[in-house]
Amino acid sequence: MISSRVLDDILEKPLGPYRDHCILRETCQMKSGTRLVLYSFVLEHNGRVTGLDESERPLNGPDNRKFRFRGLLKIADPDWLSDDGLKTIEDELNLRIRVRALCEGERVPPQPLTLEGLFGCSRLARSDDATWPKDDETKLMVKIQGEKNMPAVFMSSDVVPNGLLWTSKTHNRNYEVATMDVETYSLSQNFFWRWRLVALMKKICAKYPYVHSRRRTPGWYIEKYLAEYACTPEHQHRRLIYDEDDSDMDDKGKTVTPRFLRKPHMSEILGLFATHAEWLITNNEVRRNKLFDIGSWESFAVNAKIQRREAATEGVRWGWPEGKKEDETSSDEYEDAGRMNFDTDRLVRENPVIGKSNMVLDRKLQRARAKAKREYGQKRLVVSSDSASDQEVPRGPEYVSDFSEPTDSEREDDSDRMPADVEALDQIPWQLKLPPQLPDVDGRWWCPSKGCDYHINLHKLKEEDIKGVQPDRVRHIQQKQWQNAPYNEEVLKGFRSMVSNHYVKHFEECGVKVEKVEEKASRCSCFLRVIYRLTVHGLTTAHTIFIRQYKTEAPW
């Protein structure tokens, strides 16, 4: 029988990841006595980590977006696993045992491990509860992933009345989400605040059912909250973090001496309602519960838009959703908020963060399309020429080193430019002229060139990947202290160098030899000038490439 020390070593890291429909039985569901709890919950959309703010269903039209999730699940009963899942987990456990035996110079156990044996001899505790075990308890944790089915439910479900309920597409399986990834949680703040407000409003309405909905104005809710829920006697004796040896704590975890709590100001609560007023008006579930009169809250939403803009002019942030900057709303939209008659059928088409009318949204879409068209014409290599002719030769999309995007900055003087042959760049495949895709949520990237199987795994770099990359950036990536590659500047710089070095190999296969000649700062502080010498079939030409410095929040 395997020793406890060896078992703890092989179970120190979670197994997987596995797809939930591949390892869990169809009968493994959240039901009476059974809890499926996910930890370190991560939500992904289009290859990037996102939050619950973006996952909410748009008001108009079907929601065809696909969201994937991943989390840690404790296997508390082998009966939860399918036949394939049982075999898959046992194979990985036995593989870890063999690898550990080779590393430690020990003998491999003659009999393979089985989950029935581990649970049968009480090495692993069998239960119906998948909550996080105690520190000294041996646990079998697996990474599972799947696709989103129904919208997330927070503080409004019978299964998890005070928590977050998540539904997988496979067999409509429900999970209770206990903890979340830092990035996913930070992008879910609006979602949590909205449903906390809804839960509070339901609680107040349940206590005062005789009050007509027309009287349930924001001021009425604020008054009831401050009077009855802000600083209750129960809160005065509650301490979430405390020392067990504290003499002021009783057996029930409450303080003997009452605490002096800070009473929130009315403007703080009013700011929360102003932040999410448009969402409350347009949400179907809130409407069905008839928590307030729509007309009075529409007037409040109009006034809240004006007040938060005026507060922003004074340097005060008030009434803005998380992740929304004060300067993201144009002056035209501000004027529309003051003079527009709110029509709830025209409110909020697809924006889940803050409601906008169709007129404002259409204007923003037109501006975005015009900006994208301008930027598309600028995405080309800045190639200089010593020709005396002032006519500019038209060029198509061309390779930009490190996949940057040039802007409308002033160009270098003609005296600093070098002759070029446009036909040299025509030898480069068109797939390599486009900016590469960002690494996915697992930190992986595949070369887009046809027939090339090269890929980069930022969590497991190969010797081929780090050639020509600065050592400090390689160390930073290998330390794995970063959460999400697209939001870490040092990881992005190292990734761009790896992809750029690989692309050079494809150029050489096409007969294009790339050699960096010079690298120096341009007269414009936000640009870097890199001079490359390209050799095509014995013809040597020089090209000047302008590389824009990247920002962390917008790497490409």
Coordinates of C-alpha atoms in Angstrom, one line a residue:
M1 CA 0.0 0.0 0.0
I2 CA 1.3 3.5 -0.8
S3 CA 2.5 5.5 2.1
S4 CA 0.8 8.7 3.2
R5 CA 3.8 10.8 2.3
V6 CA 3.9 9.6 -1.3
L7 CA 0.2 10.1 -1.6
D8 CA 0.4 13.6 -0.4
D9 CA 3.2 14.3 -2.9
I10 CA 1.4 13.1 -6.0
L11 CA -1.8 14.9 -4.9
E12 CA -0.1 18.1 -4.1
K13 CA -1.1 19.6 -7.5
P14 CA -4.5 19.2 -9.0
L15 CA -5.0 16.7 -11.8
G16 CA -6.1 17.7 -15.3
P17 CA -7.5 19.7 -16.8
Y18 CA -10.4 17.6 -18.0
R19 CA -13.7 18.4 -19.7
D20 CA -16.5 18.0 -17.3
H21 CA -18.6 15.8 -19.7
C22 CA -15.6 13.5 -20.1
I23 CA -15.0 12.6 -16.5
L24 CA -18.3 13.2 -14.6
R25 CA -21.4 11.1 -14.8
E26 CA -24.7 12.4 -16.0
T27 CA -26.1 11.7 -12.6
C28 CA -23.5 13.9 -10.9
Q29 CA -25.7 16.9 -10.1
M30 CA -26.3 19.4 -7.4
K31 CA -29.2 17.9 -5.4
S32 CA -30.2 17.3 -1.8
G33 CA -27.0 16.4 0.1
T34 CA -24.6 16.8 -2.8
R35 CA -22.6 19.9 -3.4
L36 CA -20.3 20.5 -6.4
V37 CA -18.1 23.4 -5.5
L38 CA -15.7 25.1 -7.8
Y39 CA -12.6 27.0 -6.6
S40 CA -10.3 29.3 -8.5
F41 CA -13.0 29.9 -11.1
V42 CA -11.8 31.3 -14.4
L43 CA -14.0 32.6 -17.2
E44 CA -12.7 32.9 -20.8
H45 CA -14.2 34.3 -24.0
N46 CA -12.4 34.5 -27.4
G47 CA -9.1 33.3 -25.9
R48 CA -9.0 36.0 -23.1
V49 CA -9.9 35.9 -19.5
T50 CA -13.1 37.8 -18.8
G51 CA -15.6 38.3 -16.0
L52 CA -19.3 38.0 -15.3
D53 CA -19.9 41.6 -16.4
E54 CA -19.4 40.5 -20.0
S55 CA -21.2 37.2 -19.7
E56 CA -24.6 38.8 -19.0
R57 CA -27.2 38.2 -21.7
P58 CA -27.9 41.2 -24.0
L59 CA -31.4 42.6 -24.0
N60 CA -32.1 42.3 -27.7
G61 CA -31.5 39.3 -29.9
P62 CA -30.0 35.9 -29.2
D63 CA -26.8 35.5 -27.3
N64 CA -24.5 33.3 -29.5
R65 CA -21.3 34.0 -27.6
K66 CA -19.4 31.1 -26.2
F67 CA -17.8 31.3 -22.8
R68 CA -15.6 28.6 -21.3
F69 CA -14.9 28.2 -17.6
R70 CA -12.3 26.3 -15.6
G71 CA -12.1 25.6 -11.9
L72 CA -10.9 23.2 -9.2
L73 CA -13.3 20.5 -8.1
K74 CA -12.8 18.2 -5.2
I75 CA -13.7 14.6 -6.0
A76 CA -15.4 13.5 -2.8
D77 CA -16.9 10.3 -4.2
P78 CA -15.6 8.0 -7.0
D79 CA -19.3 7.4 -8.0
W80 CA -19.3 10.9 -9.4
L81 CA -16.9 9.8 -12.1
S82 CA -17.7 8.1 -15.4
D83 CA -16.0 4.9 -16.5
D84 CA -13.6 6.9 -18.8
G85 CA -13.1 9.5 -16.1
L86 CA -12.2 6.9 -13.5
K87 CA -9.6 5.3 -15.8
T88 CA -8.2 8.7 -16.9
I89 CA -7.6 9.9 -13.3
E90 CA -6.2 6.5 -12.2
D91 CA -3.8 6.6 -15.2
E92 CA -2.5 10.1 -14.3
L93 CA -2.1 9.1 -10.6
N94 CA 0.0 6.0 -11.6
L95 CA 2.0 8.1 -14.0
R96 CA 2.9 10.6 -11.2
I97 CA 3.9 7.7 -9.0
R98 CA 6.3 6.4 -11.7
V99 CA 7.8 9.8 -12.4
R100 CA 8.3 10.4 -8.6
A101 CA 10.0 7.0 -8.2
L102 CA 12.4 7.7 -11.0
C103 CA 13.3 11.1 -9.6
E104 CA 13.6 9.9 -6.0
G105 CA 15.4 6.6 -6.9
E106 CA 12.7 4.5 -5.3
R107 CA 11.0 1.3 -6.5
V108 CA 7.7 1.6 -8.3
P109 CA 4.8 -0.1 -6.4
P110 CA 4.0 -3.4 -7.9
Q111 CA 0.2 -2.9 -7.8
P112 CA -1.3 0.2 -9.6
L113 CA -3.4 2.6 -7.6
T114 CA -7.2 2.6 -7.8
L115 CA -9.6 5.2 -6.5
E116 CA -11.8 2.5 -5.0
G117 CA -8.8 1.3 -3.0
L118 CA -7.9 4.8 -1.8
F119 CA -11.5 5.6 -0.8
G120 CA -12.0 2.1 0.6
C121 CA -9.1 2.3 3.0
S122 CA -10.0 5.8 4.1
R123 CA -6.9 7.4 2.6
L124 CA -9.4 9.7 0.9
A125 CA -12.6 10.7 2.7
R126 CA -15.8 9.8 1.0
S127 CA -18.7 12.3 1.3
D128 CA -21.3 14.2 -0.7
D129 CA -19.8 17.6 0.1
A130 CA -17.1 18.9 -2.3
T131 CA -16.2 21.9 -0.1
W132 CA -12.5 22.7 0.5
P133 CA -11.1 20.2 3.0
K134 CA -9.1 21.0 6.1
D135 CA -5.4 21.7 5.7
D136 CA -4.3 18.3 7.2
E137 CA -6.8 16.3 5.1
T138 CA -5.6 14.5 1.9
K139 CA -7.7 15.7 -1.0
L140 CA -8.2 14.7 -4.7
M141 CA -8.5 17.9 -6.7
V142 CA -9.0 18.0 -10.4
K143 CA -9.2 20.9 -12.9
I144 CA -12.4 20.7 -14.9
Q145 CA -13.5 23.0 -17.7
G146 CA -16.7 23.3 -19.8
E147 CA -18.9 25.8 -21.6
K148 CA -21.4 28.2 -20.1
N149 CA -25.1 27.4 -20.5
M150 CA -27.4 29.6 -18.4
P151 CA -26.5 33.0 -17.0
A152 CA -24.9 33.1 -13.7
V153 CA -27.2 33.5 -10.7
F154 CA -26.0 35.4 -7.6
M155 CA -28.0 35.5 -4.3
S156 CA -31.2 34.6 -5.9
S157 CA -31.3 30.8 -6.3
D158 CA -32.8 28.2 -4.0
V159 CA -29.8 25.9 -4.4
V160 CA -27.2 28.6 -3.4
P161 CA -29.3 31.3 -1.7
N162 CA -26.3 33.4 -0.6
G163 CA -23.7 32.5 -3.2
L164 CA -23.0 32.2 -6.9
L165 CA -24.5 29.5 -9.0
W166 CA -23.0 28.5 -12.4
T167 CA -24.5 26.2 -15.0
S168 CA -22.5 24.1 -17.4
K169 CA -23.7 23.3 -20.9
T170 CA -23.2 19.6 -20.2
H171 CA -26.4 18.0 -18.7
N172 CA -27.3 21.5 -17.3
R173 CA -24.9 20.7 -14.4
N174 CA -24.9 23.3 -11.6
Y175 CA -21.9 24.3 -9.7
E176 CA -21.4 26.5 -6.6
V177 CA -18.6 28.9 -7.2
A178 CA -16.7 29.5 -3.9
T179 CA -13.6 31.4 -5.1
M180 CA -12.6 33.1 -8.3
D181 CA -9.4 33.9 -10.2
V182 CA -8.2 37.5 -9.5
E183 CA -8.6 38.6 -13.1
T184 CA -12.1 37.1 -13.4
Y185 CA -13.2 38.6 -10.1
S186 CA -11.9 42.1 -10.9
L187 CA -13.9 42.0 -14.1
S188 CA -17.1 40.9 -12.3
Q189 CA -17.5 43.8 -9.8
N190 CA -20.5 45.3 -11.6
F191 CA -22.3 41.9 -11.7
F192 CA -21.9 41.4 -8.0
W193 CA -22.9 45.0 -7.0
R194 CA -26.0 44.8 -9.2
W195 CA -27.3 41.6 -7.7
R196 CA -26.4 42.7 -4.1
L197 CA -28.6 45.7 -4.7
V198 CA -31.4 43.5 -6.1
A199 CA -31.2 41.2 -3.0
L200 CA -31.3 44.2 -0.7
M201 CA -34.3 45.7 -2.5
K202 CA -36.1 42.3 -2.3
K203 CA -35.4 42.1 1.4
I204 CA -36.7 45.6 2.1
C205 CA -39.9 45.0 -0.1
A206 CA -40.6 41.7 1.8
K207 CA -40.5 43.7 5.1
Y208 CA -42.8 46.4 3.7
P209 CA -45.1 44.6 1.3
Y210 CA -47.9 47.1 1.8
V211 CA -45.9 50.0 0.3
H212 CA -47.0 50.6 -3.3
S213 CA -44.3 50.4 -6.0
R214 CA -44.8 54.0 -6.9
R215 CA -43.5 55.0 -3.5
R216 CA -40.4 52.8 -3.8
T217 CA -38.1 55.5 -5.0
P218 CA -34.3 55.4 -4.6
G219 CA -34.7 57.8 -1.7
W220 CA -37.1 55.4 0.0
Y221 CA -34.7 52.4 -0.4
I222 CA -31.8 54.4 0.9
E223 CA -33.8 55.6 4.0
K224 CA -34.8 52.1 4.9
Y225 CA -31.3 50.7 4.4
L226 CA -29.6 53.3 6.6
A227 CA -32.3 52.9 9.3
E228 CA -32.5 49.1 9.5
Y229 CA -29.6 47.4 7.6
A230 CA -26.5 49.6 7.7
C231 CA -25.3 49.1 11.3
T232 CA -27.4 46.4 13.0
P233 CA -26.6 45.1 16.5
E234 CA -25.6 41.8 15.0
H235 CA -22.9 43.5 12.9
Q236 CA -21.5 45.3 16.0
H237 CA -20.6 41.9 17.5
R238 CA -19.3 40.2 14.3
R239 CA -15.6 40.0 13.4
L240 CA -14.7 38.1 10.3
I241 CA -11.0 37.8 11.0
Y242 CA -9.9 37.1 14.5
D243 CA -7.4 35.1 16.6
E244 CA -8.9 32.0 18.3
D245 CA -7.0 32.9 21.5
D246 CA -8.6 36.3 21.7
S247 CA -10.4 36.6 25.1
D248 CA -12.9 39.0 23.6
M249 CA -14.4 36.3 21.3
D250 CA -17.0 33.8 22.6
D251 CA -17.7 30.2 21.5
K252 CA -19.9 31.4 18.6
G253 CA -17.2 33.6 17.1
K254 CA -18.8 36.9 18.2
T255 CA -17.1 39.7 20.2
V256 CA -18.2 40.4 23.7
T257 CA -17.4 44.1 23.4
P258 CA -19.5 45.8 20.7
R259 CA -17.6 47.3 17.8
F260 CA -18.0 50.9 16.6
L261 CA -18.9 50.6 12.9
R262 CA -18.6 53.4 10.4
K263 CA -22.1 54.4 9.2
P264 CA -22.1 54.9 5.4
H265 CA -23.2 58.3 4.1
M266 CA -26.3 58.6 2.1
S267 CA -24.3 59.8 -0.9
E268 CA -22.4 56.5 -1.0
I269 CA -25.6 54.4 -1.3
L270 CA -27.1 56.9 -3.7
G271 CA -24.0 56.5 -5.8
L272 CA -24.5 52.8 -6.0
F273 CA -28.1 53.2 -7.2
A274 CA -27.0 55.9 -9.7
T275 CA -24.3 53.5 -11.0
H276 CA -26.7 50.7 -11.9
A277 CA -29.9 52.6 -12.4
E278 CA -30.0 51.9 -16.2
W279 CA -29.4 48.2 -15.6
L280 CA -32.1 48.0 -13.0
I281 CA -34.6 49.6 -15.3
T282 CA -33.9 47.3 -18.2
N283 CA -33.3 44.0 -16.4
N284 CA -36.2 41.6 -17.0
E285 CA -36.1 39.8 -13.6
V286 CA -36.1 43.1 -11.7
R287 CA -39.1 44.2 -13.8
R288 CA -41.0 40.9 -13.0
N289 CA -40.5 41.4 -9.3
K290 CA -42.0 44.9 -9.5
L291 CA -39.6 46.4 -7.0
F292 CA -40.2 50.0 -8.1
D293 CA -42.1 52.2 -10.5
I294 CA -40.3 52.5 -13.9
G295 CA -41.3 56.1 -14.6
S296 CA -39.7 57.6 -11.4
W297 CA -36.6 55.5 -11.8
E298 CA -36.2 56.7 -15.4
S299 CA -36.2 60.3 -14.2
F300 CA -33.6 59.3 -11.6
A301 CA -31.4 57.7 -14.2
V302 CA -31.5 60.8 -16.4
N303 CA -30.5 63.0 -13.5
A304 CA -27.8 60.5 -12.3
K305 CA -26.1 60.8 -15.7
I306 CA -25.9 64.5 -15.5
Q307 CA -24.7 64.5 -11.9
R308 CA -21.9 62.1 -12.4
R309 CA -20.6 64.1 -15.3
E310 CA -20.7 67.2 -13.3
A311 CA -18.9 65.4 -10.4
A312 CA -16.2 64.3 -12.9
T313 CA -15.5 67.9 -13.8
E314 CA -14.8 68.6 -10.2
G315 CA -12.4 65.6 -10.0
V316 CA -14.8 63.4 -8.1
R317 CA -15.7 59.9 -9.2
W318 CA -19.3 59.2 -8.4
G319 CA -21.9 57.0 -10.0
W320 CA -19.6 55.3 -12.5
P321 CA -19.5 51.5 -13.0
E322 CA -16.3 49.6 -12.3
G323 CA -14.0 49.7 -15.3
K324 CA -15.8 52.7 -16.8
K325 CA -13.6 55.9 -17.1
E326 CA -15.0 59.4 -16.8
D327 CA -13.7 60.4 -20.2
E328 CA -15.3 57.5 -22.1
T329 CA -18.6 59.3 -22.5
S330 CA -18.5 62.0 -25.1
S331 CA -20.0 65.5 -24.6
D332 CA -22.6 64.7 -27.2
E333 CA -23.8 61.8 -25.1
Y334 CA -23.8 64.0 -22.0
E335 CA -26.1 66.4 -23.8
D336 CA -28.3 63.6 -25.0
A337 CA -28.8 62.4 -21.4
G338 CA -30.1 65.8 -20.4
R339 CA -32.6 66.3 -23.3
M340 CA -33.5 62.7 -24.2
N341 CA -36.8 61.3 -23.1
F342 CA -36.1 57.8 -21.7
D343 CA -37.9 55.2 -23.7
T344 CA -37.1 51.8 -22.1
D345 CA -37.7 49.9 -25.3
R346 CA -34.8 51.9 -26.9
L347 CA -32.4 51.5 -23.9
V348 CA -29.4 49.3 -23.9
R349 CA -29.0 47.1 -26.9
E350 CA -25.8 45.2 -26.3
N351 CA -23.6 47.1 -23.7
P352 CA -23.7 45.1 -20.4
V353 CA -21.9 47.7 -18.3
I354 CA -23.9 50.9 -18.8
G355 CA -27.1 51.4 -20.7
K356 CA -27.1 53.6 -23.8
S357 CA -29.8 54.5 -26.3
N358 CA -29.8 53.1 -29.8
M359 CA -29.0 56.6 -31.2
V360 CA -25.9 57.0 -29.0
L361 CA -24.8 53.4 -29.7
D362 CA -25.2 53.8 -33.5
R363 CA -23.1 57.0 -33.4
K364 CA -20.3 55.3 -31.5
L365 CA -20.4 52.3 -33.9
Q366 CA -20.0 54.7 -36.9
R367 CA -17.1 56.4 -35.2
A368 CA -15.4 53.1 -34.4
R369 CA -15.8 51.9 -38.0
A370 CA -14.3 55.1 -39.4
K371 CA -11.4 54.8 -36.9
A372 CA -10.8 51.2 -37.9
K373 CA -10.7 52.1 -41.6
R374 CA -8.1 54.9 -40.9
E375 CA -5.9 52.6 -38.9
Y376 CA -6.1 49.8 -41.5
G377 CA -4.6 52.2 -44.0
Q378 CA -1.8 52.9 -41.6
K379 CA -0.8 49.3 -40.8
R380 CA 2.1 49.0 -43.3
L381 CA 5.8 49.1 -43.2
V382 CA 7.3 52.6 -43.4
V383 CA 9.8 52.1 -46.2
S384 CA 12.0 55.0 -47.2
S385 CA 13.5 55.9 -50.6
D386 CA 16.3 58.2 -51.8
S387 CA 14.5 58.8 -55.1
A388 CA 14.2 62.4 -56.1
S389 CA 10.6 61.9 -57.0
D390 CA 8.1 63.2 -54.5
Q391 CA 5.4 60.7 -55.6
E392 CA 4.6 58.1 -53.0
V393 CA 4.5 54.5 -54.2
P394 CA 1.4 52.7 -53.1
R395 CA 2.0 49.7 -50.9
G396 CA -0.1 46.9 -49.4
P397 CA 0.1 45.3 -46.0
E398 CA 3.7 44.5 -45.1
Y399 CA 5.6 42.9 -42.2
V400 CA 6.0 45.0 -39.2
S401 CA 8.7 43.9 -36.7
D402 CA 7.4 42.9 -33.3
F403 CA 3.8 43.4 -34.8
S404 CA 3.4 47.0 -33.7
E405 CA 0.9 49.5 -35.1
P406 CA 2.3 52.7 -36.4
T407 CA 0.5 56.0 -35.9
D408 CA 0.3 59.4 -37.6
S409 CA 3.5 60.6 -36.1
E410 CA 5.9 62.7 -38.2
R411 CA 8.2 60.7 -40.4
E412 CA 12.0 60.8 -40.6
D413 CA 13.7 63.2 -42.9
D414 CA 14.6 62.0 -46.4
S415 CA 18.3 62.2 -45.5
D416 CA 17.8 59.5 -42.9
R417 CA 16.1 57.1 -45.2
M418 CA 17.6 54.2 -47.1
P419 CA 16.7 52.7 -50.5
A420 CA 14.3 49.8 -50.6
D421 CA 13.0 47.2 -53.0
V422 CA 9.3 46.6 -52.5
E423 CA 9.5 43.2 -54.3
A424 CA 11.6 41.9 -51.4
L425 CA 8.6 42.0 -49.0
D426 CA 6.3 40.4 -51.5
Q427 CA 8.1 37.1 -50.9
I428 CA 6.8 37.0 -47.3
P429 CA 3.6 34.9 -46.9
W430 CA 0.5 37.0 -46.2
Q431 CA -0.2 35.1 -42.9
L432 CA 3.0 36.5 -41.5
K433 CA 2.2 40.1 -42.4
L434 CA -0.7 40.2 -39.9
P435 CA -0.3 40.9 -36.1
P436 CA -0.3 37.5 -34.3
Q437 CA -3.1 36.4 -32.1
L438 CA -2.6 36.9 -28.3
P439 CA -1.8 33.8 -26.3
D440 CA -4.9 32.0 -25.1
V441 CA -6.0 31.6 -21.5
D442 CA -3.5 28.7 -21.2
G443 CA -0.6 30.8 -22.5
R444 CA -0.3 29.0 -25.8
W445 CA 0.2 30.3 -29.3
W446 CA 0.3 28.4 -32.7
C447 CA 2.1 29.6 -35.8
P448 CA -0.5 30.7 -38.4
S449 CA 1.7 29.6 -41.4
K450 CA 0.3 26.8 -43.4
G451 CA 2.0 23.4 -42.6
C452 CA 3.9 24.8 -39.6
D453 CA 3.4 22.9 -36.3
Y454 CA 5.4 25.3 -34.2
H455 CA 3.8 26.5 -31.0
I456 CA 4.7 28.4 -27.9
N457 CA 3.7 27.4 -24.4
L458 CA 4.5 30.3 -22.0
H459 CA 4.1 27.9 -19.0
K460 CA 6.6 25.4 -20.5
L461 CA 9.2 27.2 -22.7
K462 CA 11.5 25.1 -24.9
E463 CA 15.1 25.8 -25.7
E464 CA 14.1 26.9 -29.2
D465 CA 11.7 29.5 -27.8
I466 CA 14.1 31.5 -25.7
K467 CA 16.9 31.9 -28.3
G468 CA 17.5 35.5 -28.9
V469 CA 15.2 36.7 -26.0
Q470 CA 16.5 38.8 -23.2
P471 CA 17.4 36.6 -20.2
D472 CA 15.6 38.8 -17.7
R473 CA 12.3 38.4 -19.7
V474 CA 12.8 34.7 -19.9
R475 CA 13.3 34.5 -16.1
H476 CA 10.2 36.6 -15.6
I477 CA 8.1 34.3 -17.7
Q478 CA 9.5 31.1 -16.2
Q479 CA 8.8 32.3 -12.6
K480 CA 5.1 32.1 -13.5
Q481 CA 4.1 34.9 -11.1
W482 CA 1.9 36.5 -13.8
Q483 CA -1.8 35.8 -14.1
N484 CA -2.8 36.7 -17.6
A485 CA -0.3 37.0 -20.5
P486 CA -2.1 39.8 -22.4
Y487 CA -2.1 42.1 -19.3
N488 CA 1.6 41.6 -18.3
E489 CA 4.0 43.9 -20.2
E490 CA 7.1 41.9 -19.7
V491 CA 5.5 38.6 -20.8
L492 CA 4.2 40.3 -23.9
K493 CA 7.6 41.7 -24.8
G494 CA 9.2 38.2 -24.4
F495 CA 6.3 36.6 -26.4
R496 CA 6.7 39.2 -29.2
S497 CA 10.5 38.4 -29.4
M498 CA 9.8 34.7 -29.6
V499 CA 7.2 35.0 -32.4
S500 CA 9.4 37.5 -34.3
N501 CA 12.4 35.2 -34.2
H502 CA 10.3 32.3 -35.5
Y503 CA 8.9 34.5 -38.3
V504 CA 12.4 35.2 -39.4
K505 CA 12.9 31.5 -40.1
H506 CA 9.9 31.5 -42.4
F507 CA 11.4 34.5 -44.2
E508 CA 14.6 32.7 -44.8
E509 CA 12.7 29.7 -46.2
C510 CA 11.2 32.1 -48.8
G511 CA 14.7 33.3 -49.7
V512 CA 14.4 36.5 -47.6
K513 CA 17.2 37.0 -45.2
V514 CA 16.5 39.4 -42.4
E515 CA 19.4 41.0 -40.5
K516 CA 19.0 43.8 -37.9
V517 CA 21.5 46.6 -38.7
E518 CA 20.7 49.4 -36.4
E519 CA 18.3 50.3 -33.6
K520 CA 18.0 53.8 -32.2
A521 CA 15.5 56.2 -30.8
S522 CA 13.6 58.3 -33.3
R523 CA 13.0 62.0 -32.9
C524 CA 9.5 61.2 -31.8
S525 CA 9.7 59.9 -28.3
C526 CA 7.0 57.2 -28.7
F527 CA 8.7 55.5 -31.7
L528 CA 11.7 53.3 -32.1
R529 CA 13.6 53.1 -35.4
V530 CA 14.9 49.7 -36.4
I531 CA 16.8 49.3 -39.7
Y532 CA 16.7 45.8 -41.3
R533 CA 18.7 44.6 -44.3
L534 CA 16.8 42.1 -46.4
T535 CA 18.5 39.9 -49.0
V536 CA 16.3 38.4 -51.7
H537 CA 18.0 36.2 -54.3
G538 CA 21.3 38.1 -53.9
L539 CA 19.7 41.6 -54.0
T540 CA 20.3 43.5 -50.8
T541 CA 17.9 46.3 -49.8
A542 CA 17.5 48.2 -46.5
H543 CA 14.2 49.0 -44.8
T544 CA 13.5 51.4 -42.0
I545 CA 10.7 50.1 -39.6
F546 CA 9.0 52.3 -37.0
I547 CA 7.9 50.4 -33.9
R548 CA 5.4 51.9 -31.6
Q549 CA 5.9 51.4 -27.9
Y550 CA 3.2 49.2 -26.4
K551 CA 0.9 49.9 -23.5
T552 CA -0.1 47.2 -21.0
E553 CA -3.8 47.7 -21.4
A554 CA -3.7 47.6 -25.2
P555 CA -0.8 45.4 -26.4
W556 CA -1.9 45.2 -30.0

